[in-house]
CSV table of C-alpha atoms in Angstrom, one decimal:
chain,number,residue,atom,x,y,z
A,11,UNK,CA,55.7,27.2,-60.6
A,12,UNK,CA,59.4,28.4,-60.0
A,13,UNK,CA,58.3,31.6,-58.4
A,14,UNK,CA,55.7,29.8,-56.3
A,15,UNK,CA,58.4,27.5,-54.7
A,16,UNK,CA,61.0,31.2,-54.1
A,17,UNK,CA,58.0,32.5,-52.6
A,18,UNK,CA,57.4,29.2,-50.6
A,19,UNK,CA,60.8,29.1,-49.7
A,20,UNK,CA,61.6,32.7,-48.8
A,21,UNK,CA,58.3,32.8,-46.7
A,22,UNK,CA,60.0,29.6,-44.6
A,23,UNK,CA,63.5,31.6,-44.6
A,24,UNK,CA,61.4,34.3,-42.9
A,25,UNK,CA,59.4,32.4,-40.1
A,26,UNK,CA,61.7,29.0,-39.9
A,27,UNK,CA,61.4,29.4,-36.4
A,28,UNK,CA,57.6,30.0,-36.4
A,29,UNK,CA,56.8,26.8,-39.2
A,30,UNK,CA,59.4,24.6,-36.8
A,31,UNK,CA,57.0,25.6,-33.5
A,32,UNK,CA,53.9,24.7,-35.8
A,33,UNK,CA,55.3,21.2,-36.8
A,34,UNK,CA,56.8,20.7,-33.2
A,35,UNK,CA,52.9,21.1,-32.0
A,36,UNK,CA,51.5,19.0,-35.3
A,37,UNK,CA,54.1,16.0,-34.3
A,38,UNK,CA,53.3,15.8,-30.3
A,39,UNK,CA,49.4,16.3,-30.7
A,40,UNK,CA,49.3,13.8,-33.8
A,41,UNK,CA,51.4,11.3,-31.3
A,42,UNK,CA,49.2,11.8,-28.4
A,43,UNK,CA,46.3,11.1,-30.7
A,44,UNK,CA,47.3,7.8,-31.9
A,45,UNK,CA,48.4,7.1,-28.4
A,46,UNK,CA,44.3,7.8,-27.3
A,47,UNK,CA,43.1,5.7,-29.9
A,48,UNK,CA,45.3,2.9,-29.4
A,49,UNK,CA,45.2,2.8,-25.7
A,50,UNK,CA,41.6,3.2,-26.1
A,51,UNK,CA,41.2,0.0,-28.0
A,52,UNK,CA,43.9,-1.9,-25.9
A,53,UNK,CA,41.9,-1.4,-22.4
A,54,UNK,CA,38.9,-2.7,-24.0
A,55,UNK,CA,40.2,-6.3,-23.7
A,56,UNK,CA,37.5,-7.9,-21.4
A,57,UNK,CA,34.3,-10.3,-21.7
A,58,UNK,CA,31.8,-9.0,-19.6
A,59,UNK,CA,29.1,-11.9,-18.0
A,60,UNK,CA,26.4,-10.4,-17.2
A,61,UNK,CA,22.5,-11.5,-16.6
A,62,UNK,CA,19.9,-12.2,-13.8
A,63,UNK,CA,20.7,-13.3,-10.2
A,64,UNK,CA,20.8,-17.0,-10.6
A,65,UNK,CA,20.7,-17.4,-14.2
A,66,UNK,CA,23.8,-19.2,-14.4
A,67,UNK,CA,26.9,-17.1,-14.5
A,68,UNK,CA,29.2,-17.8,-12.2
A,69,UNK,CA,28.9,-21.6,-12.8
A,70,UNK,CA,29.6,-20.5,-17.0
A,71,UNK,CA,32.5,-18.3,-15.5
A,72,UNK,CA,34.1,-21.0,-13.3
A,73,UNK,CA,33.9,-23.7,-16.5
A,74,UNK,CA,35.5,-21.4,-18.7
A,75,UNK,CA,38.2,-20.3,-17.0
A,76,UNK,CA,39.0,-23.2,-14.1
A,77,UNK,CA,37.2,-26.2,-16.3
A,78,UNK,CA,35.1,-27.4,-13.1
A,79,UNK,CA,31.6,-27.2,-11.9
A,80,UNK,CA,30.6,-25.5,-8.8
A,81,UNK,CA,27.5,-24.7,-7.2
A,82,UNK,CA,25.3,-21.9,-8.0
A,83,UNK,CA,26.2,-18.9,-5.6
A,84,UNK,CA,24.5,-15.4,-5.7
A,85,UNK,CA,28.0,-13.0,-6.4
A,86,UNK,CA,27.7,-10.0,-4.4
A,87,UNK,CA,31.4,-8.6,-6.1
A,88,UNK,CA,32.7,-9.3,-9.4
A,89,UNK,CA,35.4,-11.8,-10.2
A,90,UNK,CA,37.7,-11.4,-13.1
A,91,UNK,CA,40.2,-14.2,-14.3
A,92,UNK,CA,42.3,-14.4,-17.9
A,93,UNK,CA,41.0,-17.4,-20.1
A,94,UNK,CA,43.7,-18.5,-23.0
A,95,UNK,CA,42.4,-19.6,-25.6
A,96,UNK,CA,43.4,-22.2,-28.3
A,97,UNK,CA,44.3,-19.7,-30.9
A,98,UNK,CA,47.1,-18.4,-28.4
A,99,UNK,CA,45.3,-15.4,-27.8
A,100,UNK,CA,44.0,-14.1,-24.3
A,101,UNK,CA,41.2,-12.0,-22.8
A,102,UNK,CA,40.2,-11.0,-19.8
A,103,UNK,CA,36.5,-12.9,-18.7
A,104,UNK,CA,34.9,-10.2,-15.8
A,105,UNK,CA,31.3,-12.2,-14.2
A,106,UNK,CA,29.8,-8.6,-12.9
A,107,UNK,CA,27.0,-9.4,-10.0
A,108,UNK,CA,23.2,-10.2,-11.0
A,109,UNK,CA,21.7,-9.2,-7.5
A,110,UNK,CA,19.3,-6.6,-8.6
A,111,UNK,CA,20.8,-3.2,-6.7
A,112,UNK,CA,24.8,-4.2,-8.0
A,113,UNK,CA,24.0,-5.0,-11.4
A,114,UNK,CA,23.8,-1.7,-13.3
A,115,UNK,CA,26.8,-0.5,-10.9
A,116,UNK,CA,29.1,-2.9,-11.9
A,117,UNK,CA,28.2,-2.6,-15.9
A,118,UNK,CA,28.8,0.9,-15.4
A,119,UNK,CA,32.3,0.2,-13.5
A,120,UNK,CA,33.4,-1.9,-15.9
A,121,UNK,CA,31.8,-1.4,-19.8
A,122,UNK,CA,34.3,0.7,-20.8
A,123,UNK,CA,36.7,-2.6,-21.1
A,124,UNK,CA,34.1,-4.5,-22.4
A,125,UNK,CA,35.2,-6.0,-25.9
A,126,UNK,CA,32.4,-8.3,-26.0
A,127,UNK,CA,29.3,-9.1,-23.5
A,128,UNK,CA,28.5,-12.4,-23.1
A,129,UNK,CA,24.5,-12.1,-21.4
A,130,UNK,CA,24.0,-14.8,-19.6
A,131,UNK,CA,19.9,-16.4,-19.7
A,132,UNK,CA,18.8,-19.1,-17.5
A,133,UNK,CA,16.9,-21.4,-20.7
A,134,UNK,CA,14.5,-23.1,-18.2
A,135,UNK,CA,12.8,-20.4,-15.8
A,136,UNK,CA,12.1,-17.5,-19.0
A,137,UNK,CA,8.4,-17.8,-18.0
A,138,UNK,CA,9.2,-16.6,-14.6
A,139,UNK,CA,11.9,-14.3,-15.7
A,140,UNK,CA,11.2,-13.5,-19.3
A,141,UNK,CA,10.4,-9.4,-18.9
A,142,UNK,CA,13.1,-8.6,-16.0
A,143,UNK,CA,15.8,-10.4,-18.9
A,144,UNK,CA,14.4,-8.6,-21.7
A,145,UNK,CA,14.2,-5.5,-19.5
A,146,UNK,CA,17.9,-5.7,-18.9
A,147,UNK,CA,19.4,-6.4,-22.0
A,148,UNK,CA,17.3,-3.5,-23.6
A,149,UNK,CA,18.9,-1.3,-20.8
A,150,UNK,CA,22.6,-3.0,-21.7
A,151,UNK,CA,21.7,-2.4,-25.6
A,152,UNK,CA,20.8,1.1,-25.6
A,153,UNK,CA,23.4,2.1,-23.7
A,154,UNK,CA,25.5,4.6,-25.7
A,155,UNK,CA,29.1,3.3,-25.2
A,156,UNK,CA,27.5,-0.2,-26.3
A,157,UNK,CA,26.2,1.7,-29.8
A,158,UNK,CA,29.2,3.7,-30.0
A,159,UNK,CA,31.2,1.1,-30.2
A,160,UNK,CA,28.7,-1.7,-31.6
A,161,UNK,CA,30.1,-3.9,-29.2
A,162,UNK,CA,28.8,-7.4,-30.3
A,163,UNK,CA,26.8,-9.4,-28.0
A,164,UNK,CA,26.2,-13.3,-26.9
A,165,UNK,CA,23.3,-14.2,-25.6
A,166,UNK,CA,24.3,-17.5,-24.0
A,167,UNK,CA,21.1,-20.0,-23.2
A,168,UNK,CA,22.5,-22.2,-20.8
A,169,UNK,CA,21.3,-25.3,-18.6
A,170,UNK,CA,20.2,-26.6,-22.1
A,171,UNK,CA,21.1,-30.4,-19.9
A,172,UNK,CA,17.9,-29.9,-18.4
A,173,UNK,CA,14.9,-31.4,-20.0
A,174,UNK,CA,13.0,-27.9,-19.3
A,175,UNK,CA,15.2,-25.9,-20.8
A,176,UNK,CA,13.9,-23.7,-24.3
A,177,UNK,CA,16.5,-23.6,-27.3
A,178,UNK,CA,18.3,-20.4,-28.5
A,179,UNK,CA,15.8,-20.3,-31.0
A,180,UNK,CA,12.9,-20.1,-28.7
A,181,UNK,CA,14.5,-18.1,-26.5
A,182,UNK,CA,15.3,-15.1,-29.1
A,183,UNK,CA,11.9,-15.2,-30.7
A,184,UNK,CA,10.4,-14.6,-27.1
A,185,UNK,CA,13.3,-12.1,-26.4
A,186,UNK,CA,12.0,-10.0,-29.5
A,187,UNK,CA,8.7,-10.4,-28.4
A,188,UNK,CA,9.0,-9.1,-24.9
A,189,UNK,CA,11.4,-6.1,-26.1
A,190,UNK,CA,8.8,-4.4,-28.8
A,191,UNK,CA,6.4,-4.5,-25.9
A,192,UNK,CA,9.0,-2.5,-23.8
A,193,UNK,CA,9.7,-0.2,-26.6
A,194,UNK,CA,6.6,0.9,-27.2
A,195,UNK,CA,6.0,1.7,-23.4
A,196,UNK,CA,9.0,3.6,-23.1
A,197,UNK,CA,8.4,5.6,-27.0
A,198,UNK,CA,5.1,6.3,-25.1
A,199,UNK,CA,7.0,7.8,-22.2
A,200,UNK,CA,9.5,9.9,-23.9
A,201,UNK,CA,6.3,11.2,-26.3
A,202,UNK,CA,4.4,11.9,-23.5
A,203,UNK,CA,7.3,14.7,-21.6
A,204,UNK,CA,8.2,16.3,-25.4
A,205,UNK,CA,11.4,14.0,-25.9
A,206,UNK,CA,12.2,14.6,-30.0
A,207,UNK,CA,15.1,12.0,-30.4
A,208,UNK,CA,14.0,8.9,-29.2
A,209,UNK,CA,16.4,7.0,-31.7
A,210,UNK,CA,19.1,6.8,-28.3
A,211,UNK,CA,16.6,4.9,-26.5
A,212,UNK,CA,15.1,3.2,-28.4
A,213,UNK,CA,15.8,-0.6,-30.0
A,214,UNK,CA,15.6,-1.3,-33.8
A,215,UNK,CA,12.9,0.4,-36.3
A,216,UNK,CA,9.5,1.5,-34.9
A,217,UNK,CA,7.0,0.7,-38.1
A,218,UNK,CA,7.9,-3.1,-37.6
A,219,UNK,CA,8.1,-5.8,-34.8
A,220,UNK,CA,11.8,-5.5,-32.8
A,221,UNK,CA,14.4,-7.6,-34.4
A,222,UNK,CA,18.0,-8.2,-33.6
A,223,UNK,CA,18.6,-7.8,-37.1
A,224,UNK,CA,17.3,-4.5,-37.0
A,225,UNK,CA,20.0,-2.8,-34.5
A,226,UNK,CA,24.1,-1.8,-35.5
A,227,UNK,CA,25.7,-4.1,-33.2
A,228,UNK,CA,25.8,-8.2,-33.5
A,229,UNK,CA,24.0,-10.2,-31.1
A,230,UNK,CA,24.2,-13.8,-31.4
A,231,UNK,CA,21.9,-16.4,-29.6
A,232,UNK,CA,24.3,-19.8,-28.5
A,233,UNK,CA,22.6,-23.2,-26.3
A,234,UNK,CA,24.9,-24.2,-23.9
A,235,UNK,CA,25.3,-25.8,-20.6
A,236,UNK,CA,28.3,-26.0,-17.8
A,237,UNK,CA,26.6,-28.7,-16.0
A,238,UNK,CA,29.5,-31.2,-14.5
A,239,UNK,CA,28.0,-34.0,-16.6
A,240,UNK,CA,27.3,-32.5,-19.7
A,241,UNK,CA,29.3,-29.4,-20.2
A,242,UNK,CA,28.6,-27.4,-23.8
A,243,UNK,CA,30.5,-25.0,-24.1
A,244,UNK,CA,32.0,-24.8,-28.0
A,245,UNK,CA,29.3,-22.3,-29.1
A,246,UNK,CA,30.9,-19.8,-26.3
A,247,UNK,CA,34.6,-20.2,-26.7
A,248,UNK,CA,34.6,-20.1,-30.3
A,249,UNK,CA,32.4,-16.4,-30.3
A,250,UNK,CA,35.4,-15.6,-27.5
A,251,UNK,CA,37.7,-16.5,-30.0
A,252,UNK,CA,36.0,-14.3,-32.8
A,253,UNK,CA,36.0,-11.3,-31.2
A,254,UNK,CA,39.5,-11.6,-28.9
């Protein structure tokens, strides 16, 4: 042991200007590193709304952060506001645009600072609309920085005031439903042109019906409404609070 620390220390007597470089270059990569990481996490500090064209997010938006009702208007930019919430805490709410040719531009603009996405479903037209939503959120859900970074999802039913309107419950049964039929057409595609990982696109476990359950990153079903009469908004603002 003795002559191991001489050798140790005559070894550092040698080079003490070469181990001094070597720590130098340890301390200021090792710094710059937890700088990535932490600034990383810190600019991911935003809720994005996102859904259909007239589903209902704008109207959620303007409740949440302004507490008052106005009508429904198709968004051809995004708007961003900061909600504070009763725990003290903030976070920044961003409504991206549901008009078909901004949508995916927008998510990609502005997922990288998405803590949470809060995916906006209009509970009383899903007949109408029922494969275009499931066709989105399976694009939203497979998207690699989403399972990188399992960032949790709401799926927020709203207009629940109206008598048409389905429950949560409903709602994700039929979701499920319309996304195994959309992953098996696309497994079918990327078998047909010799694709070998499919697991990056596609949802949940392929021997059994899709589930929510089934993927890495939470997605939670909420009814709500942000109608000026009969605003329900709890379910939202305390998943908010949860992941702020």
């Amino acid at each position: 042991m003795d002559n191991l620390v001489k050798q140790m220390l005559s070894f550092y007597d040698k080079n003490s200007t070469s181990v001094a470089i070597i720590v130098a270059l340890i301390v200021v990569f090792g710094t710059i590193l937890i700088y990535y990481v932490l600034s990383r996490k810190s600019s991911r500090n935003a809720v994005l709304l996102v859904g259909l064209s007239d589903s209902g997010k704008t109207v959620l938006f303007t409740q949440l952060v302004a507490k008052k009702f106005v009508s429904s208007v198709t968004s051809m930019k995004e708007m961003s506001n900061t909600l504070r919430l009763s725990n003290h805490k903030t976070i920044e709410l961003i409504d991206c645009p549901g008009f078909e040719r901004l949508r995916m531009k927008y998510w990609d603009d502005y997922k990288v600072r998405a803590k949470g996405v809060l995916f906006v479903i209009d509970s009383t037209d899903f007949a109408n609309t029922g494969k275009d939503v499931a066709d989105l959120l399976y694009n939203f859900l497979v998207d690699p920085l989403v399972v990188t970074h399992k960032i949790p999802f709401l799926i927020a039913c709203t207009k629940q005031d109206e008598t048409r309107a389905k429950s949560s419950k409903v709602l994700q049964k039929q979701l499920e439903r319309e996304i195994t039929a959309i992953r098996e057409t696309r497994a079918g595609a990327l078998g047909s042109t010799g694709e070998d990982d499919t697991s990056r696109s596609i949802l949940g476990k392929l021997d059994k019906e899709f589930a929510f359950n089934d993927i890495k990153n939470e997605v939670q079903f909420a009814d709500c409404s942000a109608a000026e009469s009969n605003t329900q908004l709890d379910s939202v603002l305390n998943w908010i609070k949860s992941i702020a």
